[in-house]
Every structure is written in C-alpha cells, then in structure tokens.
Tab-separated table of C-alpha atoms in Angstrom:
chain	number	residue	atom	x	y	z
A	3	UNK	CA	13.500	-14.766	-27.882
A	4	UNK	CA	10.750	-11.986	-27.926
A	5	UNK	CA	9.678	-12.260	-24.032
A	6	UNK	CA	13.375	-11.934	-23.232
A	7	UNK	CA	13.266	-8.720	-25.324
A	8	UNK	CA	10.007	-7.149	-23.790
A	9	UNK	CA	11.543	-8.115	-20.276
A	10	UNK	CA	15.056	-6.886	-21.064
A	11	UNK	CA	13.508	-3.461	-22.249
A	12	UNK	CA	10.901	-3.067	-19.072
A	13	UNK	CA	13.525	-3.646	-16.755
A	14	UNK	CA	16.238	-1.295	-18.227
A	15	UNK	CA	13.259	1.336	-18.657
A	16	UNK	CA	11.864	1.333	-14.832
A	17	UNK	CA	15.312	1.141	-13.533
A	18	UNK	CA	16.130	4.364	-15.691
A	19	UNK	CA	19.666	2.278	-17.299
A	20	UNK	CA	22.216	3.292	-14.662
A	21	UNK	CA	21.183	1.651	-12.173
A	22	UNK	CA	23.499	-1.189	-10.718
A	23	UNK	CA	21.274	-2.279	-8.247
A	24	UNK	CA	18.202	-5.569	-9.006
A	25	UNK	CA	15.519	-7.385	-7.335
A	26	UNK	CA	16.338	-11.376	-8.090
A	27	UNK	CA	13.373	-13.342	-7.459
A	28	UNK	CA	13.841	-16.686	-7.305
A	29	UNK	CA	11.018	-19.607	-7.659
A	30	UNK	CA	11.587	-21.340	-4.338
A	31	UNK	CA	14.123	-22.239	-1.655
A	32	UNK	CA	15.414	-24.663	-3.743
A	33	UNK	CA	16.761	-22.578	-6.713
A	34	UNK	CA	17.852	-19.624	-4.250
A	35	UNK	CA	20.134	-22.505	-2.388
A	36	UNK	CA	21.458	-23.333	-5.617
A	37	UNK	CA	21.670	-19.769	-7.523
A	38	UNK	CA	24.745	-19.389	-9.321
A	39	UNK	CA	25.768	-16.650	-11.926
A	40	UNK	CA	27.528	-18.930	-13.579
A	41	UNK	CA	30.712	-17.176	-15.710
A	42	UNK	CA	29.118	-13.804	-15.175
A	43	UNK	CA	31.751	-12.608	-12.231
A	44	UNK	CA	29.997	-8.881	-12.630
A	45	UNK	CA	26.720	-10.613	-10.620
A	46	UNK	CA	27.476	-8.984	-6.594
A	47	UNK	CA	24.830	-10.743	-4.779
A	48	UNK	CA	24.477	-8.087	-1.803
A	49	UNK	CA	21.366	-9.437	0.177
A	50	UNK	CA	19.010	-12.239	0.539
A	51	UNK	CA	15.430	-11.660	1.726
A	52	UNK	CA	14.211	-15.610	3.182
A	53	UNK	CA	10.831	-14.444	3.082
A	54	UNK	CA	10.519	-13.099	-0.181
A	55	UNK	CA	13.311	-15.660	-1.815
A	56	UNK	CA	14.865	-12.355	-2.934
A	57	UNK	CA	18.179	-11.704	-3.545
A	58	UNK	CA	19.876	-8.173	-4.330
A	59	UNK	CA	22.303	-8.022	-6.438
A	60	UNK	CA	24.929	-5.185	-8.046
A	61	UNK	CA	25.817	-5.927	-11.567
A	62	UNK	CA	27.741	-2.501	-13.121
A	63	UNK	CA	26.375	-0.943	-16.515
A	64	UNK	CA	29.589	-2.232	-18.650
A	65	UNK	CA	28.322	-5.082	-17.997
A	66	UNK	CA	24.222	-4.838	-17.743
A	67	UNK	CA	22.384	-6.118	-20.707
A	68	UNK	CA	24.741	-9.286	-20.968
A	69	UNK	CA	23.672	-10.073	-17.359
A	70	UNK	CA	20.357	-9.205	-17.347
A	71	UNK	CA	19.685	-11.666	-20.298
A	72	UNK	CA	21.577	-14.480	-18.366
A	73	UNK	CA	19.263	-13.432	-15.484
A	74	UNK	CA	15.859	-13.328	-16.892
A	75	UNK	CA	16.340	-16.191	-19.204
A	76	UNK	CA	17.251	-18.827	-16.103
A	77	UNK	CA	14.194	-20.868	-15.716
A	78	UNK	CA	14.763	-20.779	-11.857
A	79	UNK	CA	14.166	-16.843	-11.137
A	80	UNK	CA	10.425	-15.727	-11.537
A	81	UNK	CA	11.622	-12.165	-12.392
A	82	UNK	CA	13.719	-9.146	-12.081
A	83	UNK	CA	13.027	-5.677	-11.190
A	84	UNK	CA	15.625	-2.541	-10.609
A	85	UNK	CA	15.958	-2.102	-6.526
A	86	UNK	CA	13.792	1.344	-7.360
A	87	UNK	CA	13.735	4.728	-4.640
A	88	UNK	CA	10.478	4.678	-2.359
A	89	UNK	CA	9.221	8.329	-0.681
A	90	UNK	CA	7.572	9.001	1.939
A	91	UNK	CA	5.166	10.703	0.253
A	92	UNK	CA	5.302	15.056	0.314
A	93	UNK	CA	3.640	16.365	3.102
A	94	UNK	CA	3.013	20.511	3.649
A	95	UNK	CA	3.275	22.231	6.282
A	96	UNK	CA	0.929	24.881	7.609
A	97	UNK	CA	0.659	27.290	10.360
A	98	UNK	CA	0.287	25.648	14.091
A	99	UNK	CA	-2.645	26.199	16.052
A	100	UNK	CA	-3.599	25.924	19.353
A	101	UNK	CA	-2.592	22.143	20.357
A	102	UNK	CA	-5.948	21.610	21.841
A	103	UNK	CA	-7.802	21.662	18.365
A	104	UNK	CA	-8.045	18.695	16.695
A	105	UNK	CA	-10.314	19.141	13.941
A	106	UNK	CA	-10.122	15.852	12.380
A	107	UNK	CA	-10.689	14.025	15.759
A	108	UNK	CA	-13.550	15.704	16.525
A	109	UNK	CA	-14.998	15.392	12.438
A	110	UNK	CA	-14.362	11.401	12.612
A	111	UNK	CA	-16.343	11.734	16.133
A	112	UNK	CA	-13.592	9.851	17.535
A	113	UNK	CA	-15.068	10.663	21.633
A	114	UNK	CA	-17.808	8.730	21.245
A	115	UNK	CA	-16.508	5.797	19.731
A	116	UNK	CA	-14.511	5.788	23.145
A	117	UNK	CA	-17.417	5.720	24.972
A	118	UNK	CA	-18.992	3.660	22.926
A	119	UNK	CA	-16.580	0.929	22.712
A	120	UNK	CA	-15.767	1.890	27.001
A	121	UNK	CA	-12.090	2.053	25.632
A	122	UNK	CA	-9.743	3.088	23.593
A	123	UNK	CA	-8.838	0.512	21.867
A	124	UNK	CA	-6.143	-2.530	23.097
A	125	UNK	CA	-2.148	-3.394	23.520
A	126	UNK	CA	-2.711	-6.167	22.427
A	127	UNK	CA	-3.163	-4.644	18.901
A	128	UNK	CA	0.153	-4.089	17.252
A	129	UNK	CA	0.492	-1.303	14.382
A	130	UNK	CA	3.809	-0.775	12.414
A	131	UNK	CA	4.751	2.265	10.731
A	132	UNK	CA	6.874	1.713	7.898
A	133	UNK	CA	7.926	5.688	7.964
A	134	UNK	CA	11.282	7.164	8.368
A	135	UNK	CA	11.282	6.467	11.755
A	136	UNK	CA	9.367	7.451	15.140
A	137	UNK	CA	10.665	8.880	17.895
A	138	UNK	CA	10.280	6.084	20.686
A	139	UNK	CA	11.261	8.981	23.263
A	140	UNK	CA	8.310	11.298	22.747
A	141	UNK	CA	6.261	11.467	25.675
A	142	UNK	CA	3.370	11.902	23.978
A	143	UNK	CA	4.249	7.829	22.381
A	144	UNK	CA	6.834	6.150	24.909
A	145	UNK	CA	4.296	4.434	26.481
A	146	UNK	CA	2.491	2.850	22.954
A	147	UNK	CA	5.905	1.775	21.395
A	148	UNK	CA	7.187	-0.974	21.214
A	149	UNK	CA	10.958	-2.630	19.720
A	150	UNK	CA	11.361	-1.800	15.501
A	151	UNK	CA	14.173	-2.292	13.703
A	152	UNK	CA	16.240	0.206	11.488
A	153	UNK	CA	16.591	-1.587	7.905
A	154	UNK	CA	18.413	2.069	6.637
A	155	UNK	CA	21.282	1.274	8.928
A	156	UNK	CA	20.436	-2.246	9.685
A	157	UNK	CA	20.378	-1.337	13.607
A	158	UNK	CA	18.471	-1.538	16.475
A	159	UNK	CA	17.553	1.868	16.660
A	160	UNK	CA	14.541	3.118	14.332
A	161	UNK	CA	15.091	6.602	15.964
A	162	UNK	CA	13.546	9.211	13.490
A	163	UNK	CA	16.178	11.140	11.875
A	164	UNK	CA	14.498	15.146	10.740
A	165	UNK	CA	16.367	17.200	7.830
A	166	UNK	CA	15.027	19.749	5.994
A	167	UNK	CA	12.961	16.736	3.747
A	168	UNK	CA	11.718	14.900	6.493
A	169	UNK	CA	10.052	17.185	9.328
A	170	UNK	CA	9.575	13.575	11.259
A	171	UNK	CA	6.672	12.473	9.326
A	172	UNK	CA	6.967	8.682	11.286
A	173	UNK	CA	6.740	10.300	14.095
A	174	UNK	CA	3.702	12.381	13.370
A	175	UNK	CA	2.326	9.487	11.242
A	176	UNK	CA	2.210	7.641	14.502
A	177	UNK	CA	1.212	10.828	16.613
A	178	UNK	CA	-1.751	9.859	14.746
A	179	UNK	CA	-2.259	6.395	15.247
A	180	UNK	CA	-1.666	6.534	19.650
A	181	UNK	CA	-0.537	9.737	20.427
A	182	UNK	CA	-1.310	8.855	24.060
A	183	UNK	CA	-3.354	12.419	25.334
A	184	UNK	CA	-2.165	11.934	28.521
A	185	UNK	CA	0.550	14.743	28.044
A	186	UNK	CA	-0.593	18.589	28.815
A	187	UNK	CA	-0.687	20.875	25.792
A	188	UNK	CA	-0.033	17.255	23.341
A	189	UNK	CA	-2.511	15.394	21.037
A	190	UNK	CA	-4.435	12.200	21.200
A	191	UNK	CA	-4.372	10.097	18.956
A	192	UNK	CA	-7.552	7.671	17.107
A	193	UNK	CA	-6.581	4.703	19.134
A	194	UNK	CA	-4.424	6.165	22.555
A	195	UNK	CA	-3.863	3.004	23.941
A	196	UNK	CA	-1.990	0.916	21.690
A	197	UNK	CA	1.462	-1.128	20.599
A	198	UNK	CA	3.628	0.820	17.856
A	199	UNK	CA	6.218	-0.833	15.840
A	200	UNK	CA	8.482	2.079	14.536
A	201	UNK	CA	10.242	-0.073	11.807
A	202	UNK	CA	12.547	1.937	9.645
A	203	UNK	CA	13.366	2.191	5.933
A	204	UNK	CA	13.234	6.117	5.013
A	205	UNK	CA	15.956	8.056	5.800
A	206	UNK	CA	16.657	11.412	7.000
A	207	UNK	CA	15.993	12.787	3.055
A	208	UNK	CA	12.946	10.955	3.067
A	209	UNK	CA	13.845	8.110	0.691
A	210	UNK	CA	14.519	4.601	1.222
A	211	UNK	CA	14.615	1.461	-1.409
A	212	UNK	CA	13.020	-0.965	-2.208
A	213	UNK	CA	14.427	-4.029	-0.967
A	214	UNK	CA	13.703	-2.534	2.210
A	215	UNK	CA	10.348	-1.265	2.285
A	216	UNK	CA	10.027	-5.593	1.534
A	217	UNK	CA	12.397	-6.488	4.408
A	218	UNK	CA	10.145	-4.127	7.278
A	219	UNK	CA	7.257	-5.755	5.271
A	220	UNK	CA	8.261	-9.051	5.859
A	221	UNK	CA	9.400	-8.448	9.881
A	222	UNK	CA	5.911	-7.459	10.551
A	223	UNK	CA	4.784	-10.007	9.656
A	224	UNK	CA	7.116	-11.821	11.526
A	225	UNK	CA	6.193	-10.346	14.324
A	226	UNK	CA	2.224	-10.750	13.949
A	227	UNK	CA	1.281	-7.361	13.533
A	228	UNK	CA	-2.072	-6.346	13.269
A	229	UNK	CA	-1.798	-3.492	10.808
A	230	UNK	CA	0.473	-1.627	9.250
A	231	UNK	CA	0.660	1.502	8.081
A	232	UNK	CA	1.721	3.299	4.852
A	233	UNK	CA	2.164	6.320	4.028
A	234	UNK	CA	5.031	6.489	0.725
A	235	UNK	CA	5.614	5.062	-2.634
A	236	UNK	CA	6.587	5.483	-6.192
A	237	UNK	CA	4.819	6.000	-9.009
A	238	UNK	CA	5.876	2.660	-10.928
A	239	UNK	CA	4.674	-0.143	-12.854
A	240	UNK	CA	2.835	-3.332	-12.093
A	241	UNK	CA	5.904	-5.137	-12.938
A	242	UNK	CA	8.106	-3.000	-11.048
A	243	UNK	CA	6.157	-3.111	-8.058
A	244	UNK	CA	5.713	-6.541	-8.299
A	245	UNK	CA	8.394	-7.921	-5.563
A	246	UNK	CA	5.917	-5.109	-3.228
A	247	UNK	CA	2.879	-6.127	-4.305
A	248	UNK	CA	4.199	-10.667	-3.321
A	249	UNK	CA	5.317	-8.178	0.534
A	250	UNK	CA	1.417	-7.696	0.101
A	251	UNK	CA	0.433	-10.749	-0.396
A	252	UNK	CA	2.284	-12.359	2.345
A	253	UNK	CA	0.878	-9.775	4.836
A	254	UNK	CA	-2.817	-10.702	3.628
A	255	UNK	CA	-2.177	-14.493	4.075
A	256	UNK	CA	-1.472	-13.189	7.442
A	257	UNK	CA	-4.756	-11.378	8.282
A	258	UNK	CA	-2.343	-8.320	8.324
A	259	UNK	CA	-4.619	-5.057	7.405
A	260	UNK	CA	-2.481	-2.593	5.051
A	261	UNK	CA	-2.893	0.611	4.862
A	262	UNK	CA	-1.346	3.317	2.403
A	263	UNK	CA	-1.615	6.695	1.011
A	264	UNK	CA	-3.121	6.874	-2.374
A	265	UNK	CA	-0.287	9.520	-3.197
A	266	UNK	CA	-0.426	13.534	-3.562
A	267	UNK	CA	0.032	13.972	-6.724
A	268	UNK	CA	-3.828	15.314	-7.558
A	269	UNK	CA	-4.495	11.992	-10.138
A	270	UNK	CA	-6.695	9.501	-10.711
A	271	UNK	CA	-5.729	6.142	-9.153
A	272	UNK	CA	-8.012	3.941	-11.809
A	273	UNK	CA	-5.559	5.764	-14.662
A	274	UNK	CA	-2.363	6.232	-12.514
A	275	UNK	CA	-0.138	4.025	-11.782
A	276	UNK	CA	1.309	4.376	-8.337
A	277	UNK	CA	2.563	1.647	-5.766
A	278	UNK	CA	1.584	0.519	-3.097
A	279	UNK	CA	-1.722	2.625	-3.097
A	280	UNK	CA	-2.920	0.473	-6.295
A	281	UNK	CA	-1.756	-2.534	-4.882
A	282	UNK	CA	-5.538	-4.188	-4.525
A	283	UNK	CA	-5.401	-7.176	-2.788
A	284	UNK	CA	-8.204	-8.180	-0.179
A	285	UNK	CA	-6.452	-6.525	3.065
A	286	UNK	CA	-5.364	-3.136	1.436
A	287	UNK	CA	-7.327	-0.039	2.214
A	288	UNK	CA	-6.210	2.481	0.278
A	289	UNK	CA	-6.450	6.312	1.748
A	290	UNK	CA	-7.706	9.988	-0.006
A	291	UNK	CA	-7.607	12.881	2.071
A	292	UNK	CA	-10.478	15.142	2.893
A	293	UNK	CA	-10.551	18.532	4.328
A	294	UNK	CA	-12.435	20.332	7.610
A	295	UNK	CA	-15.281	20.833	4.441
A	296	UNK	CA	-15.443	16.818	3.396
A	297	UNK	CA	-14.019	17.709	0.289
A	298	UNK	CA	-10.660	16.310	-1.588
A	299	UNK	CA	-7.908	18.964	-1.072
A	300	UNK	CA	-6.186	19.760	-4.759
A	301	UNK	CA	-3.736	17.583	-3.965
A	302	UNK	CA	-4.746	14.286	-3.157
A	303	UNK	CA	-5.154	11.276	-5.661
A	304	UNK	CA	-8.512	9.816	-5.829
A	305	UNK	CA	-10.877	6.503	-7.744
A	306	UNK	CA	-13.693	4.873	-7.647
A	307	UNK	CA	-11.480	1.650	-8.092
A	308	UNK	CA	-8.240	1.597	-6.618
A	309	UNK	CA	-9.014	3.806	-3.612
A	310	UNK	CA	-10.930	2.432	-0.766
A	311	UNK	CA	-11.963	5.370	1.350
A	312	UNK	CA	-11.501	9.672	2.380
A	313	UNK	CA	-9.622	10.435	5.467
A	314	UNK	CA	-8.957	13.576	6.995
A	315	UNK	CA	-6.116	14.609	5.984
A	316	UNK	CA	-5.406	18.099	5.451
A	317	UNK	CA	-3.638	20.662	8.786
A	318	UNK	CA	-3.634	17.903	11.417
A	319	UNK	CA	-1.834	17.928	13.859
A	320	UNK	CA	0.008	15.318	15.688
A	321	UNK	CA	3.732	14.531	17.041
A	322	UNK	CA	7.564	15.919	15.993
A	323	UNK	CA	10.473	14.760	17.254
A	324	UNK	CA	11.584	16.404	20.251
A	325	UNK	CA	8.727	16.508	22.232
A	326	UNK	CA	7.370	18.619	19.659
A	327	UNK	CA	4.024	19.259	17.820
A	328	UNK	CA	3.205	20.522	14.311
A	329	UNK	CA	0.610	20.461	11.884
A	330	UNK	CA	0.864	18.617	8.642
A	331	UNK	CA	-0.935	17.867	4.893
A	332	UNK	CA	-1.315	15.265	2.867
A	333	UNK	CA	-2.613	11.683	2.652
A	334	UNK	CA	0.186	10.591	4.215
A	335	UNK	CA	-0.991	12.054	7.642
A	336	UNK	CA	-4.783	10.336	6.209
A	337	UNK	CA	-3.326	6.914	6.249
A	338	UNK	CA	-2.327	6.742	9.772
A	339	UNK	CA	-5.966	8.175	10.743
A	340	UNK	CA	-7.403	4.675	9.121
A	341	UNK	CA	-4.556	2.635	10.425
A	342	UNK	CA	-5.702	3.784	14.156
A	343	UNK	CA	-8.996	3.027	13.633
A	344	UNK	CA	-8.594	-0.224	12.390
A	345	UNK	CA	-6.993	-0.526	15.854
A	346	UNK	CA	-10.084	0.643	17.732
A	347	UNK	CA	-11.724	-1.597	15.045
A	348	UNK	CA	-9.749	-4.643	16.234
A	349	UNK	CA	-9.427	-4.060	20.132
A	350	UNK	CA	-13.476	-4.524	19.827
A	351	UNK	CA	-13.882	-7.959	17.426
A	352	UNK	CA	-10.448	-9.405	16.945
A	353	UNK	CA	-11.967	-11.950	14.279
A	354	UNK	CA	-12.787	-9.944	11.631
A	355	UNK	CA	-10.734	-10.106	8.943
A	356	UNK	CA	-9.292	-7.312	6.784
A	357	UNK	CA	-11.817	-7.194	3.752
A	358	UNK	CA	-13.980	-7.520	6.425
A	359	UNK	CA	-12.889	-4.278	8.246
A	360	UNK	CA	-12.946	-2.548	5.258
A	361	UNK	CA	-16.455	-3.302	4.448
A	362	UNK	CA	-17.650	-1.635	8.312
A	363	UNK	CA	-15.774	1.374	7.641
A	364	UNK	CA	-16.698	1.817	4.286
A	365	UNK	CA	-20.322	1.303	5.355
A	366	UNK	CA	-20.201	2.902	8.106
A	367	UNK	CA	-18.583	6.140	6.716
A	368	UNK	CA	-20.522	9.698	6.385
A	369	UNK	CA	-20.918	10.350	2.376
A	370	UNK	CA	-18.569	12.802	0.875
A	371	UNK	CA	-18.037	14.596	-2.640
A	372	UNK	CA	-15.030	12.308	-3.046
A	373	UNK	CA	-14.087	9.423	-5.306
A	374	UNK	CA	-13.668	6.242	-3.730
A	375	UNK	CA	-15.354	3.399	-3.907
A	376	UNK	CA	-17.808	4.299	-1.117
A	377	UNK	CA	-17.604	8.300	-1.848
A	378	UNK	CA	-17.294	8.299	1.774
A	379	UNK	CA	-15.405	9.040	4.670
A	380	UNK	CA	-14.402	7.428	8.159
A	381	UNK	CA	-16.731	7.621	10.866
A	382	UNK	CA	-15.506	6.045	14.337
A	383	UNK	CA	-18.586	6.149	16.108
A	384	UNK	CA	-20.553	4.580	13.243
A	385	UNK	CA	-18.173	2.308	12.358
A	386	UNK	CA	-18.064	1.118	16.046
A	387	UNK	CA	-21.795	1.258	16.717
A	388	UNK	CA	-22.155	-1.009	14.046
A	389	UNK	CA	-19.421	-3.288	15.442
A	390	UNK	CA	-21.354	-3.065	18.494
A	391	UNK	CA	-24.511	-3.852	17.455
A	392	UNK	CA	-23.058	-6.797	15.210
A	393	UNK	CA	-24.897	-4.569	12.003
A	394	UNK	CA	-25.149	-7.001	9.275
A	395	UNK	CA	-23.074	-5.540	6.654
A	396	UNK	CA	-22.292	-6.757	2.727
A	397	UNK	CA	-18.455	-7.766	2.515
A	398	UNK	CA	-17.203	-6.220	-0.005
A	399	UNK	CA	-19.378	-3.507	0.218
A	400	UNK	CA	-17.976	-1.430	-3.148
A	401	UNK	CA	-16.149	-2.957	-5.767
A	402	UNK	CA	-14.856	-2.914	-10.005
A	403	UNK	CA	-14.583	-5.624	-11.269
A	404	UNK	CA	-14.445	-6.519	-14.934
A	405	UNK	CA	-16.625	-8.865	-17.165
A	406	UNK	CA	-15.891	-12.938	-16.411
A	407	UNK	CA	-14.625	-11.738	-12.803
A	408	UNK	CA	-16.066	-13.929	-9.933
A	409	UNK	CA	-15.805	-12.592	-6.213
A	410	UNK	CA	-16.737	-14.292	-3.015
A	411	UNK	CA	-19.622	-12.387	-0.876
A	412	UNK	CA	-20.342	-12.202	2.734
A	413	UNK	CA	-23.005	-11.192	5.313
A	414	UNK	CA	-20.283	-9.397	8.356
A	415	UNK	CA	-22.637	-10.864	11.540
A	416	UNK	CA	-25.560	-11.989	8.817
A	417	UNK	CA	-27.312	-15.359	10.856
A	418	UNK	CA	-27.398	-18.514	7.800
A	419	UNK	CA	-28.796	-19.241	5.980
A	420	UNK	CA	-28.881	-16.257	3.660
A	421	UNK	CA	-30.505	-15.003	0.502
A	422	UNK	CA	-28.120	-12.878	-1.924
A	423	UNK	CA	-29.870	-10.780	-4.430
A	424	UNK	CA	-28.134	-8.846	-7.181
A	425	UNK	CA	-30.351	-5.115	-8.496
A	426	UNK	CA	-29.072	-5.661	-11.702
A	427	UNK	CA	-28.564	-9.071	-13.062
A	428	UNK	CA	-27.921	-8.121	-16.722
A	429	UNK	CA	-25.111	-6.508	-14.741
A	430	UNK	CA	-23.297	-9.878	-12.663
A	431	UNK	CA	-25.041	-11.982	-10.622
A	432	UNK	CA	-24.839	-13.626	-7.608
A	433	UNK	CA	-26.367	-16.711	-5.827
A	434	UNK	CA	-27.330	-17.195	-1.574
A	435	UNK	CA	-23.747	-19.453	-1.481
A	436	UNK	CA	-22.623	-15.251	-2.283
A	437	UNK	CA	-20.647	-16.416	-5.267
A	438	UNK	CA	-20.421	-13.193	-7.818
A	439	UNK	CA	-20.383	-13.242	-11.454
A	440	UNK	CA	-19.389	-10.398	-13.929
A	441	UNK	CA	-21.408	-10.482	-16.440
A	442	UNK	CA	-21.607	-6.623	-18.328
A	443	UNK	CA	-20.192	-3.607	-18.172
A	444	UNK	CA	-22.397	-0.998	-15.231
A	445	UNK	CA	-23.647	-0.857	-11.780
A	446	UNK	CA	-25.051	-3.020	-9.265
A	447	UNK	CA	-25.756	-3.236	-5.954
A	448	UNK	CA	-26.512	-6.858	-3.577
A	449	UNK	CA	-28.541	-7.376	-1.380
A	450	UNK	CA	-28.579	-9.913	1.472
A	451	UNK	CA	-30.917	-11.146	4.025
A	452	UNK	CA	-30.338	-12.770	6.603
A	453	UNK	CA	-33.002	-15.506	8.627
A	454	UNK	CA	-34.002	-13.287	11.202
A	455	UNK	CA	-35.106	-10.947	8.118
A	456	UNK	CA	-32.522	-8.334	8.618
A	457	UNK	CA	-31.327	-6.871	5.324
A	458	UNK	CA	-28.337	-5.113	3.946
A	459	UNK	CA	-26.961	-3.840	0.172
A	460	UNK	CA	-23.505	-2.863	-0.346
A	461	UNK	CA	-22.518	0.219	-2.246
A	462	UNK	CA	-21.961	0.719	-5.750
A	463	UNK	CA	-21.080	-2.731	-7.370
A	464	UNK	CA	-18.867	-1.832	-10.560
A	465	UNK	CA	-18.529	-3.545	-13.718
A	466	UNK	CA	-16.242	-1.843	-16.131
A	467	UNK	CA	-13.464	-2.436	-18.995
A	468	UNK	CA	-9.737	-2.148	-16.825
A	469	UNK	CA	-8.335	1.528	-16.807
A	470	UNK	CA	-5.313	1.416	-18.139
A	471	UNK	CA	-2.528	4.638	-18.109
A	472	UNK	CA	-1.721	6.111	-21.287
A	473	UNK	CA	0.872	5.364	-22.914
A	474	UNK	CA	4.199	6.672	-21.573
A	475	UNK	CA	6.309	6.506	-25.427
A	476	UNK	CA	4.933	9.804	-26.674
A	477	UNK	CA	1.425	8.232	-27.921
A	478	UNK	CA	4.117	5.586	-30.400
A	479	UNK	CA	1.766	2.353	-29.675
A	480	UNK	CA	3.136	0.085	-26.559
A	481	UNK	CA	2.991	0.187	-23.110
A	482	UNK	CA	4.655	1.927	-20.300
A	483	UNK	CA	8.142	0.543	-20.716
A	484	UNK	CA	7.488	-2.032	-23.313
A	485	UNK	CA	8.695	-1.305	-26.803
A	486	UNK	CA	6.583	0.002	-29.885
A	487	UNK	CA	7.571	-1.334	-32.664
A	488	UNK	CA	11.371	-1.563	-34.167
A	489	UNK	CA	12.679	1.288	-32.795
A	490	UNK	CA	15.501	0.500	-29.550
A	491	UNK	CA	12.953	0.819	-26.484
A	492	UNK	CA	16.213	1.862	-24.729
A	493	UNK	CA	17.256	5.967	-24.180
A	494	UNK	CA	20.612	4.576	-24.068
A	495	UNK	CA	22.194	3.364	-28.000
A	496	UNK	CA	25.525	2.145	-26.590
A	497	UNK	CA	23.163	-0.224	-24.995
A	498	UNK	CA	21.173	-0.588	-27.905
A	499	UNK	CA	24.546	-1.406	-29.615
A	500	UNK	CA	25.322	-3.640	-27.300
A	501	UNK	CA	22.608	-6.319	-27.437
A	502	UNK	CA	23.100	-6.079	-30.637
A	503	UNK	CA	26.447	-7.660	-30.158
A	504	UNK	CA	25.115	-10.936	-28.597
A	505	UNK	CA	21.455	-11.089	-29.676
A	506	UNK	CA	21.434	-9.405	-33.411
A	507	UNK	CA	18.159	-10.826	-33.973
A	508	UNK	CA	16.577	-7.957	-31.802
A	509	UNK	CA	14.091	-5.691	-34.033
A	510	UNK	CA	16.406	-2.493	-34.132
A	511	UNK	CA	19.498	-4.349	-34.877
A	512	UNK	CA	18.760	-4.836	-38.013
A	513	UNK	CA	17.729	-1.259	-38.827
A	514	UNK	CA	20.908	-0.527	-37.341
C-alpha cells in the first residue's frame, strides 16, 4: 500500500493534479493486447505506441485518484506518468550580422576538417531533427532534406510554423547541421553533405507533449537514422521522464547518437533535474554553450557529471523559414553543431559506436573554462585528424561514477594486447580487459598501452556520491514529488479527501 501512495503522490504532483492525459507503460506486448480498465469507464485510451508499449489515456479530474490507483496497482503495468509538456529551449535573438560571418564554423576549424577529410560529409548519414519542424523548401536546405513526419498534426508535412514564440527553431537547428553553403549570401552547416530528417512534435508555440516526443524518437529508430538532434526538454524528475529515457535507451540499442541541449537555466545539471539532457546513457551527448571567447554564457547549463562537452551557441547565424537567415543563441544552437559534427565523423568511420564518438569529440576538444566531463569545446579539425590517423583514445574519456559502480573501458584504434592502469588505484581499479571498478570517492585517470607501445590517457574519471536536487517541499524532508510525512502531499484538499474515502489507511487520513 505504501508504494501505491508514493507512486500516486508522485504522479499527481508531477502532473500538477489537473492534467487529464497520462502515459501508461505496460510490461509487454501481451499485457497491452489484453489490457482492461475493468469497470472504470472514465479511463479512455487515446493513443498507442507499439514500440514503447505505451498507451495514452484520458482520466477526467472527477475520478482521477481512484483511476490512478487502479492503474498503478495493476501488475501488468510498469509505470504511469503524466503526459507532460516539453518545450523548445528558449533562444536569444541578436542583431543580424553579415551572413558571411560564421564565427562558430571558424572557431571549431570546420574548413580544415573538410580539407583533411577530403569531403564535407555523406548523404548516407541521416540526422533526425526532432523539433518544431523544418522549412524543407529553404534554398539552402532543400537538397539535404529527406522525408520526415509531423507528430503534432499527425500528417506527412513537418513544415516549421513560426510565431512570436517560434522564430523557426527547427529550421535554424537544421541549418547549423547541414546548410549547403551553395546559396549566395547564405550559410554553411558543419556537415554540408548530409541527409536531414525533419520530425515535428513541437508546435508554433514551441511546445509539444511527451507522447509525441517519444513517437518521434521511435520513428527515427524505425527509419534507421544515425543521429538525433534534440534541442528541447523540461525540468522534471527522473520518474516523470522515464518513458523518454526508455525511448533514448531504444535508440542506444539501435546505435543512434542522441545529442541533446543541456538547457538554458544557468544551472548545474549535476544537481538540477532536466530531461532529456540528464538521461545519462552511453549514446547521449549533453551539450553546454560557449561564446566567441570560449566562455560560458550566463544562461547555459553545465555540469562535470551530467554534461559531456561544450559547443558554440552564442550568436549563431543559420537558416530561418522563408529563405531567411538570422542569429540566435542558446544550447539549442550548440546542440545541432555537435550533431552535425557527429554526422561528419560518421562519414569518416561508420563503425564508431556512439560512446566512442563521444570520447573522440571529448579527447580532441580544446580545453576551456566551462564545467563539463572534458572541460572542453569541440574542435572539428582535431576530431577528423584523430580519426584519419587512427589515434588511440580511451573510452569513456571522462565520466563520474559512484562507489561500487563497474564500467567497461576500451582503447579506440588500439592494437591488442592492451594494458590498462589507474593512476589512483585507491579511487578505482582496472584490469587488462578494461574492467573498471569504482572504489572510493576521488579522481583518477586511466592510461592504456597497446601492442605497438602507443599510449593514451583519459581525462578525469571521478568517483563521487550521486548529486541529488534539494527537496522542493520547503525543506520539510522527503524528495521531489514524494511525501514528506503524515501530511497530504497533494496541493488539492478535495483530492486528499477523496483518496481517504476509498483508502482510509493513508497516513494523512487519520489526522483529517
């Protein structure tokens, strides 16, 4: 009974009590096929995502508590979460500069990267831009576009619809990835030769729901994209974001790199919950923003445990709907620059795994004073040169673990047999198979030597207590979304009283 109480409180608080749509995760296909809401006719099934075993349901406010108790007590159901709203991360418009000036492309040495690679990418690499849609008719984008989908309006037309809230967020992100650079007065993306798949789930107001975000990710997986660029999110707890994390895990299994904006709250993500930025899977690259002086803009999030690297995101020139161009700022802009670089890297070596690509970008980045796993900002030329030279790189390159964690390390391009060593065995040990064990809090580095005598060393590998956000209940104990004692954890007294009518053993009912 206690676990039902905790789950009910978390769901209702996360859903702000009055939301009527929820996502119900069934444990397997059979459970979905045989699902039954018994005699509770107020629960209405609205949508079904077969890839995720998720059913979107509508529950009216007047029967919410009883309906949710029925759902979360069903052994065939893994979890229930509110169908929260996700938002394109805010962008900061700046005055338009001459279109030929793209400081970010120069900063990361894109032209040298193209010259050293002997190409500007490959059409065989597909980047899904999950966003507000894309102006796929834009002269500087059209030749790089492939068919996508609009999950907001449920049709085949993922056109970017602008408004006061949306200047063309998805179109701007797409140009950063793969504007062709072949239009007079236009711009160039980091991977001018690429295939961009526009997947729209955010509307003209820049918002969209959790259910459609997950469907967009599953569509990208089914259509075998190589990279997903996600410049959106919400400040919610891990439990509420679980369906989204599950979707990213399916992308991980499919070998897809998931590049995501760290957010624009100026917060340390090590102690601030925001998703999908904090998903923390092996295929995720969470991106902080840097400016032209390699400083962190005040609005960019950061974090040595949860944010993988930094990328230019301040005053970025790119495409806008209607064959226009303009400067925008945000981790929204930093993210597609990384996604485009991942696409360029994949064009050079398609066999690199998502975690290996992340390690390459971290190991070849320029050191900056921005707190991330590598304290670095991407450098395209260094990344391409390392791949072309088959330079040995330790993977993971930077990471944070808690005591007792185990991990598998490897040497990208290393020739067996390999010898791994930990600089501080009291903090972490590693054997010659790359099996890592976190022993105690502190910092170590991992060095590998291969059969040729070549060596490579990681950046800081930290062992630390997991950072947790402070309670959001006024300091009265408990954790966000969970009860803190015998007081009803819900904001609505009527719902608290209704819960007592059918579950009188709840702690707060005895004192009411």
